Coordinates of C-alpha atoms in Angstrom, one line a residue:
M645 CA 76.7 37.1 6.9
V646 CA 76.9 37.2 3.6
R647 CA 79.8 38.5 1.1
F648 CA 79.9 40.6 -1.7
E649 CA 82.6 41.6 -4.7
K650 CA 82.2 45.4 -5.8
Q651 CA 82.8 46.0 -9.6
R652 CA 82.6 49.8 -10.5
I653 CA 80.2 49.5 -14.0
G654 CA 81.4 52.3 -16.3
T655 CA 81.7 55.9 -15.2
V656 CA 78.2 57.1 -15.8
T657 CA 76.4 58.7 -12.9
F658 CA 72.5 58.4 -13.1
E659 CA 70.3 57.4 -10.1
A660 CA 68.8 54.5 -11.4
A661 CA 69.5 51.1 -13.1
S662 CA 67.6 47.9 -13.8
V663 CA 68.6 44.3 -14.9
C664 CA 66.9 42.7 -18.3
D665 CA 68.0 40.9 -21.3
V666 CA 68.4 44.2 -24.0
N667 CA 69.5 42.6 -27.2
Q668 CA 67.9 38.9 -26.1
D669 CA 71.1 37.0 -26.4
G670 CA 69.9 34.8 -23.1
I671 CA 72.9 37.0 -21.3
L672 CA 71.6 39.3 -18.7
D673 CA 72.6 43.5 -19.1
I674 CA 72.5 46.2 -17.0
V675 CA 70.7 49.5 -17.9
C676 CA 71.5 52.6 -16.1
G677 CA 70.3 56.0 -17.4
G678 CA 71.2 56.7 -21.0
Y679 CA 73.5 53.7 -21.4
W680 CA 73.5 49.9 -20.9
F681 CA 76.3 47.6 -20.4
E682 CA 76.8 44.4 -21.9
G683 CA 76.9 41.0 -19.9
P684 CA 78.1 39.4 -18.6
D685 CA 81.1 41.3 -17.5
F686 CA 79.2 44.9 -18.3
T687 CA 82.7 46.5 -19.7
K688 CA 81.3 46.5 -23.1
Q689 CA 79.0 49.9 -23.1
H690 CA 75.9 50.8 -25.6
K691 CA 74.3 54.3 -25.4
I692 CA 70.1 54.3 -25.0
C693 CA 69.7 58.0 -25.8
D694 CA 70.6 61.4 -24.2
V695 CA 69.2 62.5 -21.0
Q696 CA 68.2 65.5 -19.5
A697 CA 70.9 67.2 -17.1
V698 CA 69.9 69.7 -14.8
D699 CA 72.3 70.5 -12.0
D700 CA 73.9 67.2 -10.3
Y701 CA 70.8 65.4 -11.5
F702 CA 69.4 63.6 -14.6
D703 CA 65.8 63.3 -15.1
D704 CA 65.8 59.3 -15.5
F705 CA 64.4 58.3 -11.8
S706 CA 63.9 54.7 -12.5
D707 CA 64.7 52.1 -15.5
F708 CA 61.8 49.7 -15.2
P709 CA 62.4 47.0 -18.1
L710 CA 59.0 46.0 -20.0
D711 CA 58.0 45.0 -23.1
I712 CA 55.2 47.9 -24.0
N713 CA 54.8 47.7 -27.9
G714 CA 54.5 43.6 -27.3
D715 CA 57.5 42.8 -29.7
G716 CA 59.5 40.3 -27.8
F717 CA 62.4 43.1 -26.6
P718 CA 62.7 44.7 -23.3
D719 CA 61.3 48.5 -23.5
I720 CA 62.6 51.1 -20.2
I721 CA 59.7 52.9 -18.3
T722 CA 61.4 56.2 -16.1
G723 CA 60.4 59.4 -15.5
G724 CA 61.5 62.8 -13.1
W725 CA 61.4 65.6 -11.5
W726 CA 61.8 68.2 -14.7
G727 CA 60.7 66.9 -17.3
N728 CA 56.6 66.6 -15.4
T729 CA 56.3 62.7 -17.4
I730 CA 56.2 59.1 -17.5
R731 CA 57.7 57.6 -20.5
W732 CA 59.2 54.8 -21.9
R733 CA 62.2 54.2 -24.5
E734 CA 61.8 52.2 -27.4
N735 CA 64.2 49.2 -27.7
P736 CA 65.2 49.6 -31.1
K737 CA 66.6 45.9 -31.2
T738 CA 70.2 47.1 -32.2
T739 CA 72.7 49.3 -31.0
S740 CA 73.3 51.4 -34.5
V741 CA 70.4 53.7 -33.3
P742 CA 69.1 55.8 -30.6
W743 CA 66.2 54.5 -28.4
R744 CA 63.0 56.6 -29.1
E745 CA 61.4 58.5 -26.4
H746 CA 57.4 58.2 -26.0
I747 CA 55.1 60.0 -23.4
I748 CA 53.2 58.3 -21.3
A749 CA 51.2 61.1 -19.6
E750 CA 51.8 64.5 -18.3
V751 CA 51.6 63.9 -14.2
G752 CA 53.8 66.7 -12.7
N753 CA 56.8 66.3 -10.9
V754 CA 57.9 63.2 -10.7
E755 CA 59.9 62.2 -7.0
R756 CA 59.8 58.0 -8.6
P757 CA 57.9 56.5 -11.0
C758 CA 56.9 52.9 -9.3
F759 CA 55.5 49.9 -10.4
H760 CA 52.9 47.2 -8.6
D761 CA 50.6 45.1 -9.3
I762 CA 47.7 46.6 -7.7
D763 CA 44.5 44.8 -9.6
G764 CA 45.9 41.1 -9.1
D765 CA 46.3 40.2 -12.2
G766 CA 50.0 39.1 -12.2
L767 CA 51.0 42.6 -14.8
V768 CA 52.5 45.6 -13.1
E769 CA 51.3 48.6 -13.1
I770 CA 52.5 52.5 -13.3
I771 CA 51.9 54.2 -10.1
P772 CA 53.9 57.6 -10.5
N773 CA 54.6 59.3 -6.6
C774 CA 54.2 62.7 -7.7
P775 CA 54.4 65.0 -4.9
G776 CA 51.9 67.9 -5.7
S777 CA 50.0 65.7 -7.9
P778 CA 46.7 63.2 -7.6
V779 CA 47.7 59.3 -7.4
M780 CA 47.4 57.8 -10.5
I781 CA 47.4 54.6 -11.9
F782 CA 48.6 54.1 -15.6
R783 CA 47.7 49.6 -16.4
L784 CA 49.2 48.9 -20.0
E785 CA 46.6 47.8 -22.4
R786 CA 47.7 44.6 -24.0
D787 CA 45.9 42.6 -26.7
A788 CA 43.8 39.3 -27.0
E789 CA 47.4 37.7 -27.1
G790 CA 48.4 39.3 -23.4
K791 CA 51.2 41.4 -25.6
G792 CA 51.8 45.2 -24.8
T793 CA 50.1 47.2 -27.5
G794 CA 51.6 50.5 -26.2
K795 CA 49.1 52.3 -25.3
F796 CA 48.1 52.9 -21.4
H797 CA 44.8 53.3 -19.4
Q798 CA 44.6 56.1 -16.6
K799 CA 42.8 55.9 -13.8
T800 CA 43.2 59.0 -10.9
V801 CA 42.2 57.1 -7.8
W802 CA 42.9 60.4 -5.6
Q803 CA 42.6 63.8 -5.9
G804 CA 44.3 65.4 -3.2
P805 CA 48.2 65.4 -3.2
S806 CA 50.3 62.2 -3.0
G807 CA 53.2 63.8 -0.9
H808 CA 56.8 62.4 -0.5
G809 CA 56.6 58.8 -0.6
I810 CA 54.3 55.8 -1.7
G811 CA 54.0 52.2 -1.1
F812 CA 51.7 49.4 -1.6
G813 CA 50.2 46.3 0.5
D814 CA 47.2 44.9 2.2
I815 CA 46.8 46.8 5.4
N816 CA 43.2 46.4 6.4
G817 CA 43.5 42.3 6.1
D818 CA 41.0 42.2 3.4
G819 CA 43.4 40.3 0.6
R820 CA 43.7 43.5 -1.5
D821 CA 46.7 45.7 -1.5
D822 CA 46.5 49.7 -0.8
I823 CA 48.0 52.7 -1.4
I824 CA 50.1 53.9 1.1
L825 CA 51.1 58.0 1.1
S826 CA 53.1 59.6 3.5
G827 CA 49.7 61.4 4.9
G828 CA 47.9 58.0 5.2
W829 CA 46.7 55.2 3.2
L830 CA 44.1 54.3 0.2
E831 CA 42.1 51.7 1.0
A832 CA 41.8 49.3 -2.1
P833 CA 37.8 48.8 -3.2
P834 CA 37.4 45.5 -5.3
D835 CA 37.3 47.1 -8.5
P836 CA 40.2 49.5 -8.3
Y837 CA 39.1 51.3 -11.8
T838 CA 35.4 51.7 -11.2
Q839 CA 35.5 52.3 -7.3
E840 CA 36.0 54.5 -5.0
W841 CA 39.4 54.6 -3.2
V842 CA 39.3 55.9 0.4
F843 CA 41.5 57.8 2.2
H844 CA 42.5 57.0 5.8
P845 CA 44.7 60.1 7.6
D846 CA 46.0 57.7 10.2
F847 CA 50.1 58.7 10.1
N848 CA 52.6 61.5 9.1
L849 CA 55.6 59.7 8.0
G850 CA 57.6 62.8 7.1
S851 CA 59.4 63.0 4.0
A852 CA 58.9 59.3 3.4
S853 CA 61.0 56.7 1.2
C854 CA 60.4 55.7 -2.2
P855 CA 58.7 53.0 -1.5
I856 CA 57.1 52.7 2.0
L857 CA 57.1 49.0 2.3
V858 CA 54.5 47.2 4.0
Y859 CA 55.2 43.8 6.0
D860 CA 54.6 42.0 9.1
V861 CA 57.4 43.0 10.7
N862 CA 57.1 41.1 14.3
N863 CA 54.6 38.4 12.9
D864 CA 51.6 39.3 14.5
G865 CA 49.2 38.4 11.6
V866 CA 49.0 42.6 10.9
N867 CA 51.1 44.7 8.1
D868 CA 53.3 46.9 9.4
L869 CA 55.4 49.8 7.5
I870 CA 59.1 50.4 6.9
V871 CA 59.5 53.9 6.1
G872 CA 63.0 55.4 5.6
Q873 CA 63.9 59.5 5.6
A874 CA 64.2 60.3 2.1
H875 CA 65.5 63.8 2.6
G876 CA 66.6 63.7 6.8
Y877 CA 68.1 61.3 9.1
G878 CA 66.2 58.1 10.5
L879 CA 65.1 54.7 9.3
D880 CA 61.6 53.1 11.6
W881 CA 59.0 50.4 11.2
W882 CA 55.0 51.6 12.2
E883 CA 53.8 48.9 14.0
Q884 CA 50.2 48.4 13.2
R885 CA 47.8 48.0 16.5
K886 CA 44.3 48.4 17.9
D887 CA 43.7 50.6 20.8
D888 CA 41.1 49.2 23.6
A889 CA 37.8 50.5 21.5
G890 CA 38.8 49.0 18.1
K891 CA 40.5 52.1 16.5
R892 CA 44.1 51.2 14.4
I893 CA 46.7 53.1 15.8
W894 CA 50.3 53.4 14.6
V895 CA 53.7 52.9 16.9
K896 CA 56.6 54.2 15.7
H897 CA 60.0 52.0 16.3
E898 CA 63.3 53.2 15.5
I899 CA 65.7 51.0 13.3
D900 CA 68.8 53.4 12.6
P901 CA 68.4 57.2 13.5
H902 CA 72.1 58.0 12.6
R903 CA 71.6 57.7 9.1
S904 CA 69.8 60.0 6.6
Q905 CA 68.9 59.9 2.8
Y906 CA 67.1 56.4 3.1
H907 CA 65.4 56.8 -0.2
D908 CA 64.9 53.5 -1.8
M909 CA 64.5 50.1 -0.2
Q910 CA 63.3 46.2 -1.0
L911 CA 62.5 43.4 0.8
V912 CA 64.9 40.4 -0.6
D913 CA 65.9 37.4 0.8
I914 CA 69.5 38.0 0.3
D915 CA 71.3 35.3 2.7
N916 CA 69.0 32.5 1.1
D917 CA 67.7 31.4 4.8
G918 CA 64.0 31.7 3.4
E919 CA 63.0 35.0 5.2
L920 CA 63.0 38.6 3.8
E921 CA 66.0 40.9 4.8
L922 CA 65.8 45.0 4.3
I923 CA 68.3 46.4 1.7
T924 CA 69.0 49.9 1.5
G925 CA 71.3 52.9 2.0
K926 CA 72.4 56.4 1.8
R927 CA 71.0 58.2 -1.6
Y928 CA 74.1 60.2 -2.0
W929 CA 73.6 64.6 -2.5
A930 CA 70.1 63.6 -3.0
H931 CA 69.3 67.3 -2.5
C932 CA 72.8 68.4 -3.7
G933 CA 74.2 69.8 -0.6
H934 CA 70.3 70.9 1.7
D935 CA 69.5 67.6 3.0
P936 CA 70.4 67.0 6.8
G937 CA 74.1 64.8 6.8
E938 CA 74.6 65.1 2.8
T939 CA 78.2 65.1 3.6
D940 CA 78.0 62.0 5.9
P941 CA 79.7 59.2 4.5
I942 CA 77.2 56.7 2.3
G943 CA 76.2 52.8 3.0
L944 CA 74.6 50.1 0.9
Y945 CA 73.3 47.7 4.1
Y946 CA 71.1 45.0 4.5
F947 CA 69.2 44.3 7.6
K948 CA 67.3 41.2 9.5
I949 CA 64.8 41.9 10.5
N950 CA 64.0 39.7 13.7
N951 CA 60.7 40.2 14.8
G952 CA 61.6 43.7 14.8
D953 CA 65.1 43.4 16.2
F954 CA 66.7 44.9 13.4
E955 CA 70.7 44.0 12.9
R956 CA 72.3 45.8 10.2
F957 CA 75.2 44.1 8.1
T958 CA 77.3 46.6 5.9
I959 CA 78.2 45.7 2.9
D960 CA 79.8 49.2 1.5
Y961 CA 80.6 52.2 3.5
G962 CA 82.7 55.6 2.7
D963 CA 84.0 58.3 1.1
P964 CA 81.9 58.8 -2.0
K965 CA 84.4 58.4 -4.4
T966 CA 84.9 54.9 -3.3
A967 CA 81.5 53.6 -1.7
S968 CA 78.3 53.5 -2.6
G969 CA 74.6 54.1 -1.7
T970 CA 71.8 52.9 -3.2
G971 CA 70.8 55.7 -5.6
I972 CA 66.8 56.6 -6.2
Y973 CA 66.6 53.3 -7.7
F974 CA 68.0 49.9 -7.1
W975 CA 68.1 46.9 -8.7
V976 CA 68.3 43.3 -7.3
E977 CA 68.5 40.1 -9.3
D978 CA 70.5 37.1 -9.3
L979 CA 73.1 38.4 -12.3
D980 CA 75.3 35.2 -12.8
G981 CA 73.2 32.1 -12.3
N982 CA 75.3 31.0 -9.1
G983 CA 71.8 30.9 -6.6
W984 CA 72.3 33.6 -4.6
K985 CA 70.9 37.7 -5.8
D986 CA 73.2 40.0 -6.5
I987 CA 72.7 44.4 -5.9
V988 CA 72.9 47.0 -8.9
A989 CA 73.5 50.2 -7.0
P990 CA 73.1 53.4 -8.8
G991 CA 73.9 57.2 -8.1
K992 CA 75.8 60.3 -8.5
E993 CA 78.6 58.3 -7.0
G994 CA 78.8 55.5 -9.9
L995 CA 77.0 52.4 -10.9
Y996 CA 78.2 49.5 -9.1
L997 CA 77.6 45.5 -9.2
F998 CA 77.7 44.0 -5.7
R999 CA 78.0 39.9 -6.7
N1000 CA 76.6 37.9 -4.0
M1001 CA 79.5 35.3 -3.3
G1002 CA 76.9 33.9 -0.7
R1003 CA 77.7 33.0 2.8
T1004 CA 81.4 33.7 4.7

């Protein structure tokens, strides 16, 4: 079991956070919504900009760091439900002025901006999960030196509504990463920007997590799916099989049916044993009191996968006044350089850093 030391960061209640060297001083910082916190102790807080607030929400459902304009400083990509856009905040390279916000595109309600190298060139693309909109890919245009230009190429790969939840990975074993939606999967063509993506309505995952994880859970050589119920109870893995006729089928296995709002999740080697663990937890107050299990205790967990025999370890659990879940967009990175990956967990309950102190 891994031991963590818990630290509350400021008093912010945004639901997204990330880690990057904001001021390029060689020390990692934490970004969370409208503020960034200066490393290594994260007690000094700097304002980024005002963020639209709606009821108990902020319109900030990701904080992905990427140098968009090629000036050597990380900018932040975000988006949200009410703004109907994905956008980026330009790092001003100083703490004396607010970050300027640029709209990348109007895409409709954004459940969460997601980021994946969909074309295999080593650079991530933006692929927002917009439940009522088509599936779109946004690729940052770069100059001859590989630096960002501040412009994006937009490609719509499927006109049907995306549904709640999205993931990326090779379903059919052809070496190309497909796009997984709650109602099926989009088969990637050799050229994702000029050729047709084929939709396979193989399953119904419900109000699925962002992301849906693609991983060979039982080590049988084909990828399976790990899916949380973002707005209900349940965490499951869906085993990919072939029936007697050779048709692809999916068999659902429960991981944890007793906890709700598994909205965000990652696969990370958190205990340094050379194998990936599943890190996830409850998104607190996801629908402001209208989801099953909203008032249950919140928690943050990692699971040993064990070829499908998942084993849960609790990192934090309890009342949201003192405990943390995962929010809508959490981050895992070794902040202190001790060789063990730490967890930055935002949410309506607050922003927390869980420092990984290694095995007990």
